[in-house]
Amino acid sequence: KSDSDTYSCDIGDAQSRAKLTVQETPVLFKQELQNEEAKEGKQVRLTCELSKPGTPVKWMKGDTVLCASEKYEFKQHGTVAELIIRDVKSVDA
C-alpha cells in the first residue's frame, strides 16, 4: 500500500507520468480460535493465525474490549496472535 503514488520517467525535454494504486488484500483467519476448557485457577491460551503478519488484533470477551493486565496478556508473533488468561474463574467462561 505504501508504494501507491505518482511515478514519472523524465528524459529532459519530456516527462511521462503514471499513478500506481495498490489494493491491500484482506486479512483472513488461517486458523480460527478453538473452544477450550480449563480448571479454575489455571491459565488458558487462546491462539489464532492470520493471513498477514503484523495485523492489529483486538481481543474481546462478549462485547467488552480486553486490556492488557495481570489477568490478560496479549502476544503476537508474525501471523500468530495469542490471548493468555491467568487464574481463570467461572466468570471468564
Tab-separated table of N, CA, C and O in Angstrom:
chain	number	residue	atom	x	y	z
A	1	LYS	N	0.829	-1.194	0.000
A	1	LYS	CA	0.000	0.000	0.000
A	1	LYS	C	0.870	1.253	0.000
A	1	LYS	O	0.534	2.245	-0.629
A	2	SER	N	1.997	1.213	0.712
A	2	SER	CA	2.867	2.398	0.793
A	2	SER	C	3.530	2.724	-0.543
A	2	SER	O	4.085	3.807	-0.708
A	3	ASP	N	3.474	1.817	-1.506
A	3	ASP	CA	4.027	2.085	-2.838
A	3	ASP	C	3.069	2.876	-3.720
A	3	ASP	O	3.441	3.309	-4.809
A	4	SER	N	1.835	3.073	-3.262
A	4	SER	CA	0.872	3.875	-4.024
A	4	SER	C	1.370	5.313	-4.108
A	4	SER	O	1.719	5.918	-3.098
A	5	ASP	N	1.453	5.835	-5.345
A	5	ASP	CA	1.945	7.205	-5.557
A	5	ASP	C	1.947	7.475	-7.057
A	5	ASP	O	1.581	6.623	-7.856
A	6	THR	N	2.399	8.666	-7.424
A	6	THR	CA	2.586	9.006	-8.833
A	6	THR	C	4.052	8.819	-9.172
A	6	THR	O	4.939	9.317	-8.463
A	7	TYR	N	4.310	8.094	-10.250
A	7	TYR	CA	5.672	7.831	-10.702
A	7	TYR	C	5.877	8.542	-12.039
A	7	TYR	O	4.936	8.755	-12.803
A	8	SER	N	7.122	8.918	-12.307
A	8	SER	CA	7.408	9.599	-13.570
A	8	SER	C	8.727	9.125	-14.154
A	8	SER	O	9.611	8.666	-13.443
A	9	CYS	N	8.814	9.272	-15.480
A	9	CYS	CA	10.030	8.978	-16.226
A	9	CYS	C	10.403	10.273	-16.950
A	9	CYS	O	9.630	10.800	-17.744
A	10	ASP	N	11.567	10.810	-16.646
A	10	ASP	CA	11.981	12.122	-17.171
A	10	ASP	C	13.158	11.930	-18.125
A	10	ASP	O	14.167	11.330	-17.773
A	11	ILE	N	13.016	12.454	-19.353
A	11	ILE	CA	14.111	12.355	-20.327
A	11	ILE	C	14.664	13.731	-20.687
A	11	ILE	O	15.261	13.937	-21.735
A	12	GLY	N	14.433	14.687	-19.818
A	12	GLY	CA	14.953	16.034	-20.053
A	12	GLY	C	13.923	16.952	-20.666
A	12	GLY	O	13.386	17.827	-20.002
A	13	ASP	N	13.590	16.748	-21.949
A	13	ASP	CA	12.624	17.607	-22.637
A	13	ASP	C	11.183	17.125	-22.464
A	13	ASP	O	10.248	17.863	-22.766
A	14	ALA	N	10.996	15.904	-22.016
A	14	ALA	CA	9.646	15.349	-21.871
A	14	ALA	C	9.574	14.483	-20.613
A	14	ALA	O	10.589	14.035	-20.091
A	15	GLN	N	8.359	14.290	-20.165
A	15	GLN	CA	8.140	13.502	-18.955
A	15	GLN	C	6.860	12.687	-19.129
A	15	GLN	O	5.878	13.167	-19.706
A	16	SER	N	6.877	11.495	-18.657
A	16	SER	CA	5.696	10.632	-18.676
A	16	SER	C	5.364	10.287	-17.230
A	16	SER	O	6.263	10.001	-16.432
A	17	ARG	N	4.074	10.319	-16.885
A	17	ARG	CA	3.649	10.057	-15.503
A	17	ARG	C	2.599	8.945	-15.468
A	17	ARG	O	1.815	8.813	-16.400
A	18	ALA	N	2.605	8.236	-14.368
A	18	ALA	CA	1.587	7.208	-14.138
A	18	ALA	C	1.284	7.155	-12.640
A	18	ALA	O	2.168	7.365	-11.808
A	19	LYS	N	0.043	6.892	-12.338
A	19	LYS	CA	-0.365	6.763	-10.938
A	19	LYS	C	-0.518	5.278	-10.623
A	19	LYS	O	-1.191	4.546	-11.359
A	20	LEU	N	0.127	4.840	-9.549
A	20	LEU	CA	0.039	3.454	-9.100
A	20	LEU	C	-0.820	3.404	-7.851
A	20	LEU	O	-0.546	4.110	-6.878
A	21	THR	N	-1.859	2.588	-7.892
A	21	THR	CA	-2.707	2.363	-6.737
A	21	THR	C	-2.603	0.895	-6.357
A	21	THR	O	-2.888	0.018	-7.172
A	22	VAL	N	-2.173	0.625	-5.136
A	22	VAL	CA	-2.020	-0.746	-4.657
A	22	VAL	C	-3.194	-1.058	-3.735
A	22	VAL	O	-3.421	-0.356	-2.754
A	23	GLN	N	-3.931	-2.106	-4.071
A	23	GLN	CA	-5.067	-2.526	-3.256
A	23	GLN	C	-4.600	-3.588	-2.278
A	23	GLN	O	-4.000	-4.593	-2.676
A	24	GLU	N	-4.885	-3.337	-1.016
A	24	GLU	CA	-4.488	-4.289	0.018
A	24	GLU	C	-5.358	-5.535	-0.037
A	24	GLU	O	-6.559	-5.444	-0.266
A	25	THR	N	-4.738	-6.692	0.171
A	25	THR	CA	-5.507	-7.923	0.254
A	25	THR	C	-6.124	-7.995	1.653
A	25	THR	O	-5.504	-7.580	2.636
A	26	PRO	N	-7.342	-8.504	1.762
A	26	PRO	CA	-7.983	-8.572	3.073
A	26	PRO	C	-7.270	-9.569	3.979
A	26	PRO	O	-6.685	-10.550	3.509
A	27	VAL	N	-7.323	-9.300	5.269
A	27	VAL	CA	-6.752	-10.216	6.251
A	27	VAL	C	-7.799	-11.274	6.558
A	27	VAL	O	-8.963	-10.957	6.803
A	28	LEU	N	-7.373	-12.528	6.533
A	28	LEU	CA	-8.266	-13.656	6.814
A	28	LEU	C	-7.684	-14.498	7.933
A	28	LEU	O	-6.492	-14.413	8.241
A	29	PHE	N	-8.507	-15.320	8.542
A	29	PHE	CA	-8.032	-16.263	9.545
A	29	PHE	C	-7.557	-17.525	8.840
A	29	PHE	O	-8.323	-18.176	8.127
A	30	LYS	N	-6.280	-17.872	9.021
A	30	LYS	CA	-5.763	-19.143	8.513
A	30	LYS	C	-6.135	-20.257	9.484
A	30	LYS	O	-6.338	-21.393	9.098
A	31	GLN	N	-6.171	-19.901	10.769
A	31	GLN	CA	-6.597	-20.831	11.814
A	31	GLN	C	-7.413	-20.033	12.818
A	31	GLN	O	-6.923	-19.044	13.379
A	32	GLU	N	-8.650	-20.437	13.034
A	32	GLU	CA	-9.532	-19.710	13.938
A	32	GLU	C	-9.331	-20.161	15.385
A	32	GLU	O	-8.699	-21.194	15.647
A	33	LEU	N	-9.894	-19.386	16.306
A	33	LEU	CA	-9.860	-19.761	17.722
A	33	LEU	C	-10.575	-21.090	17.921
A	33	LEU	O	-11.543	-21.387	17.212
A	34	GLN	N	-10.112	-21.875	18.875
A	34	GLN	CA	-10.724	-23.158	19.201
A	34	GLN	C	-11.306	-23.085	20.615
A	34	GLN	O	-10.757	-22.412	21.493
A	35	ASN	N	-12.413	-23.790	20.841
A	35	ASN	CA	-13.005	-23.856	22.183
A	35	ASN	C	-12.009	-24.500	23.139
A	35	ASN	O	-11.260	-25.403	22.763
A	36	GLU	N	-12.011	-24.031	24.369
A	36	GLU	CA	-11.100	-24.552	25.391
A	36	GLU	C	-11.871	-24.820	26.680
A	36	GLU	O	-12.889	-24.188	26.941
A	37	GLU	N	-11.358	-25.748	27.467
A	37	GLU	CA	-11.861	-25.995	28.814
A	37	GLU	C	-10.682	-25.880	29.758
A	37	GLU	O	-9.565	-26.259	29.413
A	38	ALA	N	-10.953	-25.333	30.952
A	38	ALA	CA	-9.862	-25.173	31.916
A	38	ALA	C	-10.413	-25.320	33.328
A	38	ALA	O	-11.585	-25.051	33.582
A	39	LYS	N	-9.547	-25.721	34.232
A	39	LYS	CA	-9.908	-25.789	35.643
A	39	LYS	C	-9.684	-24.421	36.266
A	39	LYS	O	-8.768	-23.697	35.886
A	40	GLU	N	-10.535	-24.107	37.239
A	40	GLU	CA	-10.418	-22.827	37.939
A	40	GLU	C	-9.018	-22.672	38.517
A	40	GLU	O	-8.423	-23.620	39.014
A	41	GLY	N	-8.493	-21.436	38.384
A	41	GLY	CA	-7.169	-21.139	38.913
A	41	GLY	C	-6.033	-21.390	37.933
A	41	GLY	O	-4.908	-20.982	38.179
A	42	LYS	N	-6.327	-22.076	36.834
A	42	LYS	CA	-5.293	-22.371	35.839
A	42	LYS	C	-5.178	-21.242	34.821
A	42	LYS	O	-5.885	-20.249	34.880
A	43	GLN	N	-4.298	-21.429	33.864
A	43	GLN	CA	-4.062	-20.458	32.783
A	43	GLN	C	-4.549	-21.050	31.469
A	43	GLN	O	-4.417	-22.249	31.247
A	44	VAL	N	-5.139	-20.209	30.631
A	44	VAL	CA	-5.624	-20.645	29.314
A	44	VAL	C	-4.963	-19.788	28.251
A	44	VAL	O	-4.780	-18.580	28.428
A	45	ARG	N	-4.645	-20.423	27.128
A	45	ARG	CA	-4.044	-19.721	25.986
A	45	ARG	C	-4.960	-19.923	24.781
A	45	ARG	O	-5.195	-21.045	24.357
A	46	LEU	N	-5.491	-18.818	24.238
A	46	LEU	CA	-6.300	-18.854	23.025
A	46	LEU	C	-5.434	-18.331	21.882
A	46	LEU	O	-4.816	-17.278	22.001
A	47	THR	N	-5.390	-19.079	20.783
A	47	THR	CA	-4.495	-18.767	19.670
A	47	THR	C	-5.244	-18.782	18.340
A	47	THR	O	-6.081	-19.647	18.118
A	48	CYS	N	-4.922	-17.816	17.490
A	48	CYS	CA	-5.426	-17.828	16.120
A	48	CYS	C	-4.278	-17.427	15.192
A	48	CYS	O	-3.302	-16.822	15.625
A	49	GLU	N	-4.404	-17.824	13.922
A	49	GLU	CA	-3.379	-17.471	12.937
A	49	GLU	C	-4.028	-16.653	11.822
A	49	GLU	O	-5.092	-16.996	11.323
A	50	LEU	N	-3.367	-15.566	11.452
A	50	LEU	CA	-3.867	-14.647	10.444
A	50	LEU	C	-3.112	-14.823	9.132
A	50	LEU	O	-2.019	-15.381	9.109
A	51	SER	N	-3.679	-14.322	8.060
A	51	SER	CA	-3.043	-14.462	6.752
A	51	SER	C	-1.966	-13.413	6.491
A	51	SER	O	-1.216	-13.523	5.532
A	52	LYS	N	-1.878	-12.402	7.359
A	52	LYS	CA	-0.928	-11.314	7.138
A	52	LYS	C	-0.224	-10.971	8.456
A	52	LYS	O	-0.886	-10.695	9.448
A	53	PRO	N	1.106	-10.980	8.492
A	53	PRO	CA	1.823	-10.674	9.727
A	53	PRO	C	1.641	-9.211	10.140
A	53	PRO	O	1.429	-8.338	9.299
A	54	GLY	N	1.710	-8.982	11.449
A	54	GLY	CA	1.662	-7.616	11.975
A	54	GLY	C	0.286	-6.972	11.929
A	54	GLY	O	0.164	-5.772	12.138
A	55	THR	N	-0.761	-7.751	11.681
A	55	THR	CA	-2.114	-7.200	11.647
A	55	THR	C	-2.553	-6.847	13.059
A	55	THR	O	-2.448	-7.672	13.963
A	56	PRO	N	-3.049	-5.622	13.281
A	56	PRO	CA	-3.527	-5.262	14.626
A	56	PRO	C	-4.707	-6.159	15.023
A	56	PRO	O	-5.609	-6.409	14.226
A	57	VAL	N	-4.675	-6.645	16.250
A	57	VAL	CA	-5.706	-7.538	16.762
A	57	VAL	C	-6.357	-6.894	17.981
A	57	VAL	O	-5.677	-6.298	18.814
A	58	LYS	N	-7.683	-7.016	18.068
A	58	LYS	CA	-8.427	-6.531	19.239
A	58	LYS	C	-9.078	-7.755	19.875
A	58	LYS	O	-9.837	-8.466	19.228
A	59	TRP	N	-8.761	-8.013	21.132
A	59	TRP	CA	-9.338	-9.142	21.848
A	59	TRP	C	-10.565	-8.666	22.616
A	59	TRP	O	-10.551	-7.612	23.233
A	60	MET	N	-11.627	-9.483	22.570
A	60	MET	CA	-12.877	-9.118	23.229
A	60	MET	C	-13.433	-10.314	23.998
A	60	MET	O	-13.239	-11.463	23.606
A	61	LYS	N	-14.148	-10.016	25.077
A	61	LYS	CA	-14.949	-11.002	25.802
A	61	LYS	C	-16.377	-10.511	25.679
A	61	LYS	O	-16.727	-9.481	26.245
A	62	GLY	N	-17.189	-11.211	24.874
A	62	GLY	CA	-18.529	-10.706	24.573
A	62	GLY	C	-18.386	-9.404	23.805
A	62	GLY	O	-17.696	-9.348	22.797
A	63	ASP	N	-18.993	-8.337	24.303
A	63	ASP	CA	-18.902	-7.023	23.666
A	63	ASP	C	-17.843	-6.130	24.295
A	63	ASP	O	-17.686	-4.983	23.916
A	64	THR	N	-17.124	-6.650	25.288
A	64	THR	CA	-16.138	-5.860	26.026
A	64	THR	C	-14.743	-6.047	25.453
A	64	THR	O	-14.269	-7.179	25.313
A	65	VAL	N	-14.088	-4.937	25.109
A	65	VAL	CA	-12.703	-4.983	24.631
A	65	VAL	C	-11.789	-5.225	25.822
A	65	VAL	O	-11.893	-4.540	26.842
A	66	LEU	N	-10.914	-6.198	25.704
A	66	LEU	CA	-9.984	-6.526	26.793
A	66	LEU	C	-8.749	-5.638	26.732
A	66	LEU	O	-8.289	-5.272	25.652
A	67	CYS	N	-8.223	-5.317	27.906
A	67	CYS	CA	-6.991	-4.533	28.020
A	67	CYS	C	-5.938	-5.403	28.698
A	67	CYS	O	-6.262	-6.211	29.572
A	68	ALA	N	-4.685	-5.215	28.321
A	68	ALA	CA	-3.597	-5.961	28.941
A	68	ALA	C	-3.565	-5.652	30.430
A	68	ALA	O	-3.721	-4.506	30.842
A	69	SER	N	-3.384	-6.700	31.239
A	69	SER	CA	-3.374	-6.554	32.697
A	69	SER	C	-2.709	-7.781	33.295
A	69	SER	O	-2.176	-8.623	32.565
A	70	GLU	N	-2.767	-7.901	34.625
A	70	GLU	CA	-2.244	-9.115	35.254
A	70	GLU	C	-3.083	-10.319	34.845
A	70	GLU	O	-2.591	-11.439	34.792
A	71	LYS	N	-4.345	-10.095	34.531
A	71	LYS	CA	-5.266	-11.156	34.128
A	71	LYS	C	-5.072	-11.553	32.662
A	71	LYS	O	-5.080	-12.734	32.326
A	72	TYR	N	-4.952	-10.551	31.783
A	72	TYR	CA	-4.880	-10.792	30.339
A	72	TYR	C	-3.532	-10.367	29.768
A	72	TYR	O	-3.084	-9.253	29.997
A	73	GLU	N	-2.926	-11.256	28.997
A	73	GLU	CA	-1.680	-10.939	28.297
A	73	GLU	C	-1.883	-11.220	26.814
A	73	GLU	O	-2.459	-12.236	26.435
A	74	PHE	N	-1.427	-10.302	25.983
A	74	PHE	CA	-1.543	-10.445	24.532
A	74	PHE	C	-0.150	-10.641	23.950
A	74	PHE	O	0.782	-9.943	24.319
A	75	LYS	N	-0.038	-11.592	23.021
A	75	LYS	CA	1.222	-11.814	22.315
A	75	LYS	C	0.908	-11.911	20.831
A	75	LYS	O	-0.152	-12.401	20.442
A	76	GLN	N	1.857	-11.443	20.027
A	76	GLN	CA	1.701	-11.573	18.585
A	76	GLN	C	3.082	-11.781	17.977
A	76	GLN	O	3.978	-10.963	18.156
A	77	HIS	N	3.231	-12.896	17.291
A	77	HIS	CA	4.485	-13.255	16.632
A	77	HIS	C	4.165	-13.560	15.178
A	77	HIS	O	3.531	-14.581	14.893
A	78	GLY	N	4.572	-12.662	14.283
A	78	GLY	CA	4.287	-12.875	12.864
A	78	GLY	C	2.792	-12.923	12.611
A	78	GLY	O	2.078	-11.963	12.860
A	79	THR	N	2.308	-14.075	12.184
A	79	THR	CA	0.883	-14.216	11.867
A	79	THR	C	0.081	-14.824	13.026
A	79	THR	O	-1.129	-14.976	12.918
A	80	VAL	N	0.730	-15.174	14.123
A	80	VAL	CA	0.053	-15.826	15.249
A	80	VAL	C	-0.246	-14.821	16.361
A	80	VAL	O	0.637	-14.102	16.821
A	81	ALA	N	-1.540	-14.786	16.763
A	81	ALA	CA	-1.972	-13.912	17.860
A	81	ALA	C	-2.442	-14.789	19.017
A	81	ALA	O	-3.141	-15.787	18.807
A	82	GLU	N	-2.046	-14.411	20.241
A	82	GLU	CA	-2.393	-15.203	21.426
A	82	GLU	C	-2.990	-14.321	22.509
A	82	GLU	O	-2.543	-13.197	22.705
A	83	LEU	N	-3.958	-14.887	23.201
A	83	LEU	CA	-4.505	-14.285	24.414
A	83	LEU	C	-4.259	-15.273	25.535
A	83	LEU	O	-4.660	-16.437	25.445
A	84	ILE	N	-3.577	-14.819	26.579
A	84	ILE	CA	-3.342	-15.650	27.752
A	84	ILE	C	-4.219	-15.102	28.868
A	84	ILE	O	-4.165	-13.913	29.185
A	85	ILE	N	-5.046	-15.979	29.441
A	85	ILE	CA	-5.914	-15.607	30.561
A	85	ILE	C	-5.388	-16.332	31.783
A	85	ILE	O	-5.351	-17.567	31.825
A	86	ARG	N	-4.987	-15.573	32.781
A	86	ARG	CA	-4.413	-16.158	34.002
A	86	ARG	C	-5.490	-16.325	35.072
A	86	ARG	O	-6.438	-15.552	35.132
A	87	ASP	N	-5.275	-17.311	35.917
A	87	ASP	CA	-6.138	-17.546	37.090
A	87	ASP	C	-7.619	-17.519	36.691
A	87	ASP	O	-8.402	-16.725	37.184
A	88	VAL	N	-7.993	-18.429	35.761
A	88	VAL	CA	-9.370	-18.427	35.255
A	88	VAL	C	-10.384	-18.740	36.351
A	88	VAL	O	-10.133	-19.534	37.249
A	89	LYS	N	-11.503	-18.052	36.257
A	89	LYS	CA	-12.637	-18.226	37.166
A	89	LYS	C	-13.858	-18.564	36.317
A	89	LYS	O	-13.857	-18.368	35.094
A	90	SER	N	-14.938	-18.987	36.939
A	90	SER	CA	-16.154	-19.323	36.202
A	90	SER	C	-16.703	-18.128	35.423
A	90	SER	O	-17.289	-18.294	34.359
A	91	VAL	N	-16.470	-16.903	35.908
A	91	VAL	CA	-16.953	-15.703	35.199
A	91	VAL	C	-16.181	-15.462	33.897
A	91	VAL	O	-16.612	-14.674	33.073
A	92	ASP	N	-15.047	-16.141	33.702
A	92	ASP	CA	-14.272	-15.994	32.472
A	92	ASP	C	-14.846	-16.823	31.328
A	92	ASP	O	-14.461	-16.625	30.184
A	93	ALA	N	-15.788	-17.711	31.625
A	93	ALA	CA	-16.376	-18.559	30.568
A	93	ALA	C	-17.174	-17.689	29.603
A	93	ALA	O	-17.716	-16.660	29.964
